[in-house]
């Protein structure tokens, strides 16, 4: 945060225990495999997620990037009206003039009040990555970039956040225009309500005043979000780009035309999706046309119908020639969807890596052949850092439960089973008896069929009866132990509800304001010091009680 006087120090760090643990329990299957053994998915990326890959990525980008002058010009123009401090940005933009400067990027929607915590983790991750690369490749410079997904129009994803499990919702705007073009009306009032509610917390007040200031001084959500993110991270070297820009969209003209005429994204990506879906759930399914039409207060999907191209809802219609002319003269009116947006990003940035969440990394891997069609390569794909925060009160509950935070990455029945077995170790043999029965009856069946194969069904039927009886005994035993340990089990459920509020992993639910309420000091610096996007680990930050 610009102007923060306190700096990271060992004394502050000593107040926390940092536990690095396996990230895979909180990942969906494809991202899980990518984090554990990326070689399983090597047919879907160009560069493996490791430091050495950046050498090859740099070699490729040095000869396959053509819009540096335009990028510098657009960024300089976009930062002209930024009020939250631009000294660092000016330096970073100047660096981008050099062919030896590259970007590492993350992207996200314009969630009000920064939305869920993982947005902050994305930004921290990409800043840390840029700093990690410099000593490894000292002859080059690396600039972290936040790509504002301001053209997205899904208001329901960005119009709310949670603070202390209270849902705060922005009900002012009407759905229709891209979210980045929405007026900020109503957001100042939210800040005022929170300022009154938390007036006795100086750190929180300071942050809320910043939110109020930038929401009041900027007319659109794009401009306000740029100011806020720059206020929070600008001095760390982060650049923020708004791709809803007429000049930048000119770079996309050949891709727009190709999508309408050849449907290359539809054809190529769907082939990859078919392969992926043999084992995983695909994240994205391309359409025949992967662009929306941007107009006054609309972002409307385009379709081909009756030898014309038309919008779904607004009634606009084009002949083929009219459409091609519109693309050529007004490319800013065409908004890429999630299939085309990554290619657009890679066209306009000298980018080496994309840092994203598990679903993002999975859908980027759907695009390898599509990128190759456009003579491009995917950047190095890295999972963003994940953190789990545990304050003193939660640490105390964990200690009383005689469980570790890592235990709560399991499903609740598994947590309870582990706890009950620890409290009643004599029950373990009974609760594991089923597996022993499987072994005994398996050997019995092997011998029986040698004598009379027709008796195999009888053996299996008897095994089922015994298994059923064991399950009944096991269930009654569980209930007996649970009655004795009711207080402790309630404690486990309470811990789980804090780490998974509303059944959602903490980083996807809680907001930055929650951290400021629960923890003191320079939280961003604490996150930065423990971030490492090259290493796919979950970092548990636990207050020492």
Coordinates of C-alpha atoms in Angstrom, one line a residue, residues 40 85 89 112 170 227 254 333 338 482:
X40 CA 0.7 -35.8 -17.2
X85 CA 0.6 7.8 -7.3
X89 CA 4.3 3.2 -13.0
X112 CA -16.2 -4.2 -5.7
X170 CA -24.2 -3.4 -4.6
X227 CA -7.0 3.7 -8.7
X254 CA -7.2 -10.4 -37.9
X333 CA -17.0 -2.6 -30.7
X338 CA -13.1 -16.2 -22.3
X482 CA -20.2 -39.0 19.3

